[in-house]
Short mmCIF file of N, CA and C in Angstrom, two decimals:
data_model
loop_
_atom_site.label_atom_id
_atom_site.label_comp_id
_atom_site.label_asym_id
_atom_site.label_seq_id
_atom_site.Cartn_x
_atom_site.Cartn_y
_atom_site.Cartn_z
N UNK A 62 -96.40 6.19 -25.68
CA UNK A 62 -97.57 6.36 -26.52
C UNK A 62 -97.17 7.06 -27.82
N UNK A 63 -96.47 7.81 -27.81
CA UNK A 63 -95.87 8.80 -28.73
C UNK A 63 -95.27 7.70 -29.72
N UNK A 64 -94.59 7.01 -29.74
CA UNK A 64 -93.81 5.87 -30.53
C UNK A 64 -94.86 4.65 -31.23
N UNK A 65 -95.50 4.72 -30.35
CA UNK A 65 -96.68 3.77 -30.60
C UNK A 65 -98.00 4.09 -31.50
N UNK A 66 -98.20 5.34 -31.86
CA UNK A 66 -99.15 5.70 -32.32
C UNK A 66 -98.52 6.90 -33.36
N UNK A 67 -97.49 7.34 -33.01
CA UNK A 67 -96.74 8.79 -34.37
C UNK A 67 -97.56 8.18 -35.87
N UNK A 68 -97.14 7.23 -35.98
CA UNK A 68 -97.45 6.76 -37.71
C UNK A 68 -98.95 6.84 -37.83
N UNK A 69 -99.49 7.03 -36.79
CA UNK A 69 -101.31 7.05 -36.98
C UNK A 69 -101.63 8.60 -36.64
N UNK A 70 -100.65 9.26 -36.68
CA UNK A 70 -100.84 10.80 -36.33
C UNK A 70 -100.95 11.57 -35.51
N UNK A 71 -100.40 11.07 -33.86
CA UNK A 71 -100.34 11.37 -32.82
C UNK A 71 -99.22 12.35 -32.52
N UNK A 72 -98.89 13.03 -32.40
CA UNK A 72 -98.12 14.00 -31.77
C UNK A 72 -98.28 14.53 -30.69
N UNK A 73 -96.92 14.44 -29.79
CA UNK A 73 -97.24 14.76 -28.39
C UNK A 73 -96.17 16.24 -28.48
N UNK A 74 -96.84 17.25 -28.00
CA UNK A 74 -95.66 18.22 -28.08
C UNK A 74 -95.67 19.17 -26.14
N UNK A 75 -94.69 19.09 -25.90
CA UNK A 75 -94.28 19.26 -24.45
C UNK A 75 -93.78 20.48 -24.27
N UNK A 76 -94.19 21.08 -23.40
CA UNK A 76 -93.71 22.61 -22.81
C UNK A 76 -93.74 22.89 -22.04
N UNK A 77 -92.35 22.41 -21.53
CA UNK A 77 -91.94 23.43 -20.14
C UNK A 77 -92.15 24.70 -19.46
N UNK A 78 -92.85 24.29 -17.76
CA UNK A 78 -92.38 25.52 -17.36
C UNK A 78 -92.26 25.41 -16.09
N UNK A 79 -91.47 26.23 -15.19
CA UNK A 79 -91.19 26.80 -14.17
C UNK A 79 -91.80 27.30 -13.12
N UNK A 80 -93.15 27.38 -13.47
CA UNK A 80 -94.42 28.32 -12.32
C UNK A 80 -94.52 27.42 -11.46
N UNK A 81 -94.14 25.78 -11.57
CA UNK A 81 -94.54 24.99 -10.22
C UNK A 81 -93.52 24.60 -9.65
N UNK A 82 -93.40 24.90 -8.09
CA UNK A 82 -92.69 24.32 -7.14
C UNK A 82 -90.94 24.65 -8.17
N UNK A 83 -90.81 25.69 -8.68
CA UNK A 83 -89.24 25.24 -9.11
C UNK A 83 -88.95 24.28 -10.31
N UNK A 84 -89.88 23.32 -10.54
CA UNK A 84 -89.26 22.04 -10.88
C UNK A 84 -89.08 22.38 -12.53
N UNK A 85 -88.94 23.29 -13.12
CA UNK A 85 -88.05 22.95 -14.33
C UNK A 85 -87.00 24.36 -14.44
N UNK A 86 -86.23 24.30 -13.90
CA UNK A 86 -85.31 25.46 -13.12
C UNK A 86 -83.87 25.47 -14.45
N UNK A 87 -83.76 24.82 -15.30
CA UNK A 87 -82.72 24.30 -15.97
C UNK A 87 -82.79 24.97 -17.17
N UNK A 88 -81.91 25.01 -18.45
CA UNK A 88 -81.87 25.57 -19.59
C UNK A 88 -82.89 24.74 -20.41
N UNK A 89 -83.17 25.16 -21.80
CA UNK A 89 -83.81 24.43 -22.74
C UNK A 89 -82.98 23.16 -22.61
N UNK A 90 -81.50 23.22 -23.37
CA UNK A 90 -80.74 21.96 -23.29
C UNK A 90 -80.61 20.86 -22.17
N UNK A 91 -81.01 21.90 -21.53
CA UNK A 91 -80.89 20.50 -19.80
C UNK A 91 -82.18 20.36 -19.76
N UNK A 92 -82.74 20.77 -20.02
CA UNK A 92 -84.38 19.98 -19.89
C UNK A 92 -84.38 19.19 -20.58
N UNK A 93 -83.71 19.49 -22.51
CA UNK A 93 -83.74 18.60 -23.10
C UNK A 93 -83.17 17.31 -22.78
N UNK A 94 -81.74 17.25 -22.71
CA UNK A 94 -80.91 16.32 -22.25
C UNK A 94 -81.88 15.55 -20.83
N UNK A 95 -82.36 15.85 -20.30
CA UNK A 95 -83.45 15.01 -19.10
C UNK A 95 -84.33 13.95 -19.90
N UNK A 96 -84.86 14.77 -20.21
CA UNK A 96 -86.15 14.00 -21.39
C UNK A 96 -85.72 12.99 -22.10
N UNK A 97 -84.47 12.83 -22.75
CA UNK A 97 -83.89 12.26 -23.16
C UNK A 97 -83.24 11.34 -22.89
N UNK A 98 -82.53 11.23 -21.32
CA UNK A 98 -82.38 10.34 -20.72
C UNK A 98 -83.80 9.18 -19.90
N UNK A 99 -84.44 9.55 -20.59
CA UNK A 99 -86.25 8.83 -20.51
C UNK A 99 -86.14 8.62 -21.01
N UNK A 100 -85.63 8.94 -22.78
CA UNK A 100 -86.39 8.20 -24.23
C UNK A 100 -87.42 8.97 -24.39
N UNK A 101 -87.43 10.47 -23.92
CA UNK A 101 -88.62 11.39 -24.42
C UNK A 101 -88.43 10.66 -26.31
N UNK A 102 -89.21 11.13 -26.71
CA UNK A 102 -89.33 10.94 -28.22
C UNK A 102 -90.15 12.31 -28.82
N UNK A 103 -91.23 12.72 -28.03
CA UNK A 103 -91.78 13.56 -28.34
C UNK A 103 -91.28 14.65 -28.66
N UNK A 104 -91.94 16.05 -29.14
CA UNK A 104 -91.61 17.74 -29.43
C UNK A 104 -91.62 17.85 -28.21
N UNK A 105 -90.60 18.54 -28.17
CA UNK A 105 -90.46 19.37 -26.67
C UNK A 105 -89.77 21.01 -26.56
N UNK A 106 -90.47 21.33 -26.93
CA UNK A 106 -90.63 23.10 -26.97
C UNK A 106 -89.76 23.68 -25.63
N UNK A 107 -89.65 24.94 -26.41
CA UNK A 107 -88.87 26.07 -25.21
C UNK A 107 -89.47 26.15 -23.91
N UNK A 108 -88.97 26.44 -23.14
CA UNK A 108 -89.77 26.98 -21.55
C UNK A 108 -90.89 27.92 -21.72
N UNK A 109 -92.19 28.02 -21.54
CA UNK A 109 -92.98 29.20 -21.23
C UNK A 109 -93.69 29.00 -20.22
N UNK A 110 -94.52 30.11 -20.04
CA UNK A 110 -95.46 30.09 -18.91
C UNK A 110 -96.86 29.81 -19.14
N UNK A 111 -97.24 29.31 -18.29
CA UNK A 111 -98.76 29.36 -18.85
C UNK A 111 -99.85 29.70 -17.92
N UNK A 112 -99.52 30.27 -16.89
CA UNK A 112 -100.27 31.05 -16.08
C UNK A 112 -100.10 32.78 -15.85
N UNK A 113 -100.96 33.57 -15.43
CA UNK A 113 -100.66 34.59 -15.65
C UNK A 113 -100.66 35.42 -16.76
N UNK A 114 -100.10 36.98 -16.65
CA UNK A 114 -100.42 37.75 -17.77
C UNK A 114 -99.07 37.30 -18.86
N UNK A 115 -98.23 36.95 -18.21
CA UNK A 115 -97.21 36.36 -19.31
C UNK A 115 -97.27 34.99 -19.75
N UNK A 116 -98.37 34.61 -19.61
CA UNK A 116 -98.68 32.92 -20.53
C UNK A 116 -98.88 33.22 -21.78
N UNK A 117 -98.20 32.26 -22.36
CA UNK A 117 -98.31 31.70 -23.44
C UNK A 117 -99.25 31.77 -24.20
N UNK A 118 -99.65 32.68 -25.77
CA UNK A 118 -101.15 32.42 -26.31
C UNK A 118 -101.30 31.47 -26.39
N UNK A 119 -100.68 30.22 -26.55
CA UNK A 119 -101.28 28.95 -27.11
C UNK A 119 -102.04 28.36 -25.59
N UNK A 120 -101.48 28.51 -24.60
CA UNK A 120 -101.96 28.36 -23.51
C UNK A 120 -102.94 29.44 -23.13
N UNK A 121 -102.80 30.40 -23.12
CA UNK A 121 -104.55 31.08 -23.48
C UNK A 121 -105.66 30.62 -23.93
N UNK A 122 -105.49 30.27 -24.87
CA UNK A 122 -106.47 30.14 -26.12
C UNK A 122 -106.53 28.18 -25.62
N UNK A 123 -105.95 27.29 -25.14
CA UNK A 123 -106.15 26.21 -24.63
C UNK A 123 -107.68 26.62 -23.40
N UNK A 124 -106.68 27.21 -22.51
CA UNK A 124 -107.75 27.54 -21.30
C UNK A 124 -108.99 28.01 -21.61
N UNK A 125 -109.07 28.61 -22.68
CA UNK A 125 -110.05 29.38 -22.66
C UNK A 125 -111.35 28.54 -23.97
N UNK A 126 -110.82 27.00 -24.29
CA UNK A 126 -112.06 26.38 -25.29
C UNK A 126 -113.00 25.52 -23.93
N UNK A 127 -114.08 25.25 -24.71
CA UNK A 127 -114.93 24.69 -23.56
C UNK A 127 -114.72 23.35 -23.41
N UNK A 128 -113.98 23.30 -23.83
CA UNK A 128 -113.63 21.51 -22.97
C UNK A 128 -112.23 21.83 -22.79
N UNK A 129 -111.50 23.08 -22.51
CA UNK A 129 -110.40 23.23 -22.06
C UNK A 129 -110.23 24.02 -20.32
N UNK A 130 -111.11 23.83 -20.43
CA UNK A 130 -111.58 24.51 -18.96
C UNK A 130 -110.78 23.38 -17.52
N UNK A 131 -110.49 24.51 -16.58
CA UNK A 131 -110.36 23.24 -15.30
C UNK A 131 -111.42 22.88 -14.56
N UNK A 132 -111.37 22.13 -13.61
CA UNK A 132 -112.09 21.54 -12.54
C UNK A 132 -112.72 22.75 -11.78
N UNK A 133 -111.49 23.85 -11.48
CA UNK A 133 -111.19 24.56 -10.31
C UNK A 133 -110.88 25.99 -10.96
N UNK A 134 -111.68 26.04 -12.43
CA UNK A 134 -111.35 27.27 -13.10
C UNK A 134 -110.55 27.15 -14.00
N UNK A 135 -109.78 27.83 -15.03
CA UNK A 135 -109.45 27.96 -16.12
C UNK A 135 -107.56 27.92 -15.75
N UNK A 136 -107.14 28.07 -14.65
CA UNK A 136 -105.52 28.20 -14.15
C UNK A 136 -104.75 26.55 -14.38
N UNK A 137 -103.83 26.76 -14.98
CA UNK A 137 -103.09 25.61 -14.57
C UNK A 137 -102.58 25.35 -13.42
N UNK A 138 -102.76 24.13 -12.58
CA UNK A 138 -102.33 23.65 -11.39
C UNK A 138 -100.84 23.40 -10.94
N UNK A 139 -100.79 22.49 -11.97
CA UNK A 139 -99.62 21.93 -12.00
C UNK A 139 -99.11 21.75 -13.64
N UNK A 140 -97.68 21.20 -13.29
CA UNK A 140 -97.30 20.30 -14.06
C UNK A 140 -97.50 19.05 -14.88
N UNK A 141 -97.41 18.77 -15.87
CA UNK A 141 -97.97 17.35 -16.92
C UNK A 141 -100.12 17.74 -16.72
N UNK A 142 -100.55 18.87 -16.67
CA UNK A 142 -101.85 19.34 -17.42
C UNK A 142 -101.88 18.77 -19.14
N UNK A 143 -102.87 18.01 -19.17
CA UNK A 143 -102.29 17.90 -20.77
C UNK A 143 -104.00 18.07 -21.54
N UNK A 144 -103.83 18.33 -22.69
CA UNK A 144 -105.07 18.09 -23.09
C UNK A 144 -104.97 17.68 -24.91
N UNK A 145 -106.39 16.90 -25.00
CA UNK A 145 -106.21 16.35 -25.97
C UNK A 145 -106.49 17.03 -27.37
N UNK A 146 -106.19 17.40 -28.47
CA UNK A 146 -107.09 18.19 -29.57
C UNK A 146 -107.14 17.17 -30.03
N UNK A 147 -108.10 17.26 -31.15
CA UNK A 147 -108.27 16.31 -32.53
C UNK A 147 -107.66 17.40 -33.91
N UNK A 148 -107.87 16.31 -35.00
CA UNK A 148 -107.17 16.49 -35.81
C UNK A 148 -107.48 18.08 -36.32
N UNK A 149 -108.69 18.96 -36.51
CA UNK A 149 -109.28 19.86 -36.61
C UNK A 149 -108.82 21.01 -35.60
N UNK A 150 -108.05 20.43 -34.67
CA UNK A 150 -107.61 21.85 -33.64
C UNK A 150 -108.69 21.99 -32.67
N UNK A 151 -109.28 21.14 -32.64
CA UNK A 151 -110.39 21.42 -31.55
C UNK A 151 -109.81 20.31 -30.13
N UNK A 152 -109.75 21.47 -28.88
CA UNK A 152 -109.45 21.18 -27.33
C UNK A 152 -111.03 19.91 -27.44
N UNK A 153 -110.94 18.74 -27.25
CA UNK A 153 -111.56 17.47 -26.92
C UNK A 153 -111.81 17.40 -25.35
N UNK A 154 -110.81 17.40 -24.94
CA UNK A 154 -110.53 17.10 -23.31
C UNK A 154 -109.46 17.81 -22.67
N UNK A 155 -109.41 18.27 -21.27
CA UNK A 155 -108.01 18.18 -20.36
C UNK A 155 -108.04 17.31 -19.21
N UNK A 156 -107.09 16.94 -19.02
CA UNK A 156 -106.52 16.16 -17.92
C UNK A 156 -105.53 16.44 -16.87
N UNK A 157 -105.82 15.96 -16.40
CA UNK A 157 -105.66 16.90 -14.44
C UNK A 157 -104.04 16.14 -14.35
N UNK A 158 -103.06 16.46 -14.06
CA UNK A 158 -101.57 16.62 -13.67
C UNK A 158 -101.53 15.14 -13.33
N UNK A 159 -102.14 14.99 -12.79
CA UNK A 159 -102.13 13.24 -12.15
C UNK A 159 -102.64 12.03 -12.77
N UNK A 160 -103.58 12.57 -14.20
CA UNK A 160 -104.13 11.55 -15.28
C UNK A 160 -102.58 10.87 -15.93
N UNK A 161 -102.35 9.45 -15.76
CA UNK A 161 -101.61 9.16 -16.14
C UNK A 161 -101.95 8.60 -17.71
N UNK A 162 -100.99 9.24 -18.78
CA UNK A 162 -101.16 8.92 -20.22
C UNK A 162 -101.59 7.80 -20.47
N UNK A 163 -100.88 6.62 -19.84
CA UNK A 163 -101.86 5.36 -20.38
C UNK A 163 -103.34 5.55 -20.31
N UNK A 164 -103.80 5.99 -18.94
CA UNK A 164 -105.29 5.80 -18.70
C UNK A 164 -105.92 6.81 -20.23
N UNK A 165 -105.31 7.67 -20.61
CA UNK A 165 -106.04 8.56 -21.87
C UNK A 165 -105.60 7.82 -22.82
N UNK A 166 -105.41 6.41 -23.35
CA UNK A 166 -105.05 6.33 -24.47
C UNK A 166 -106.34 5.69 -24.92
N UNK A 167 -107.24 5.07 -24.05
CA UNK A 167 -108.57 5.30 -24.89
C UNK A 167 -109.20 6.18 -25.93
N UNK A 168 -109.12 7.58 -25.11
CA UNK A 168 -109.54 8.92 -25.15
C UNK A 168 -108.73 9.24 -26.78
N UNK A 169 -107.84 9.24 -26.96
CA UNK A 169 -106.51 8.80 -28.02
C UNK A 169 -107.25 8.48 -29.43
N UNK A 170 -106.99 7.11 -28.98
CA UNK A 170 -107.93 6.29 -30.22
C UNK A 170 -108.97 6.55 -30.41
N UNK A 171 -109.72 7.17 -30.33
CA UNK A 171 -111.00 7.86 -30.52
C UNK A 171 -110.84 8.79 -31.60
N UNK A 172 -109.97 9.62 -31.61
CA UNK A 172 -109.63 10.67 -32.88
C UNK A 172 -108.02 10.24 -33.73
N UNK A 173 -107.70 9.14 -33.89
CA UNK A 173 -106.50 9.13 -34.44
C UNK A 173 -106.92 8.67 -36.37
#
């Protein structure tokens, strides 16, 4: 999606972290180098956290807009949580770990 839509102003920017199950246990560079062996294309930012008292402001301030809210409360679950802003910085939507990106590319085109 990222490749497909960049020139219309889409930016996908990715941030690792570690709070689930282990699964990003590796350096910045080896995360990077992963992603990459996908054809990540996207920004893909340092490791942080985003739960807890050591999360991330940007992940604060995500959780905390009203359409940034969870299902099950304001905590991140999991991994690949993503949510959408528009061009203005305004949280639009989040999507639950298991929303696969195609299905949001409706959601997408709506603010591009």
């Amino acid at each position: 999606m990222h490749a497909k839509y960049a020139e219309r102003g889409l930016s996908i920017l990715a941030f690792p972290c570690n709070q689930f199950g282990n699964q990003e246990p590796g350096t910045h560079e080896e995360i990077k180098e992963y992603a990459k062996s996908y054809n990540a294309q996207f920004d893909l930012f340092s490791k942080i956290k985003v739960n807890g008292p050591e999360a991330h402001d940007l992940w604060k301030w995500l959780k905390a807009q009203p359409n940034g809210k969870g299902f099950l409360g304001n905590g991140i679950k999991w991994n690949f949580t993503k949510f959408l802003i528009d061009r203005n910085g305004q949280v639009v939507r989040r999507y639950s770990p298991l929303s696969d990106p195609i299905a949001i590319e409706v959601d997408v085109l709506k603010y591009l």
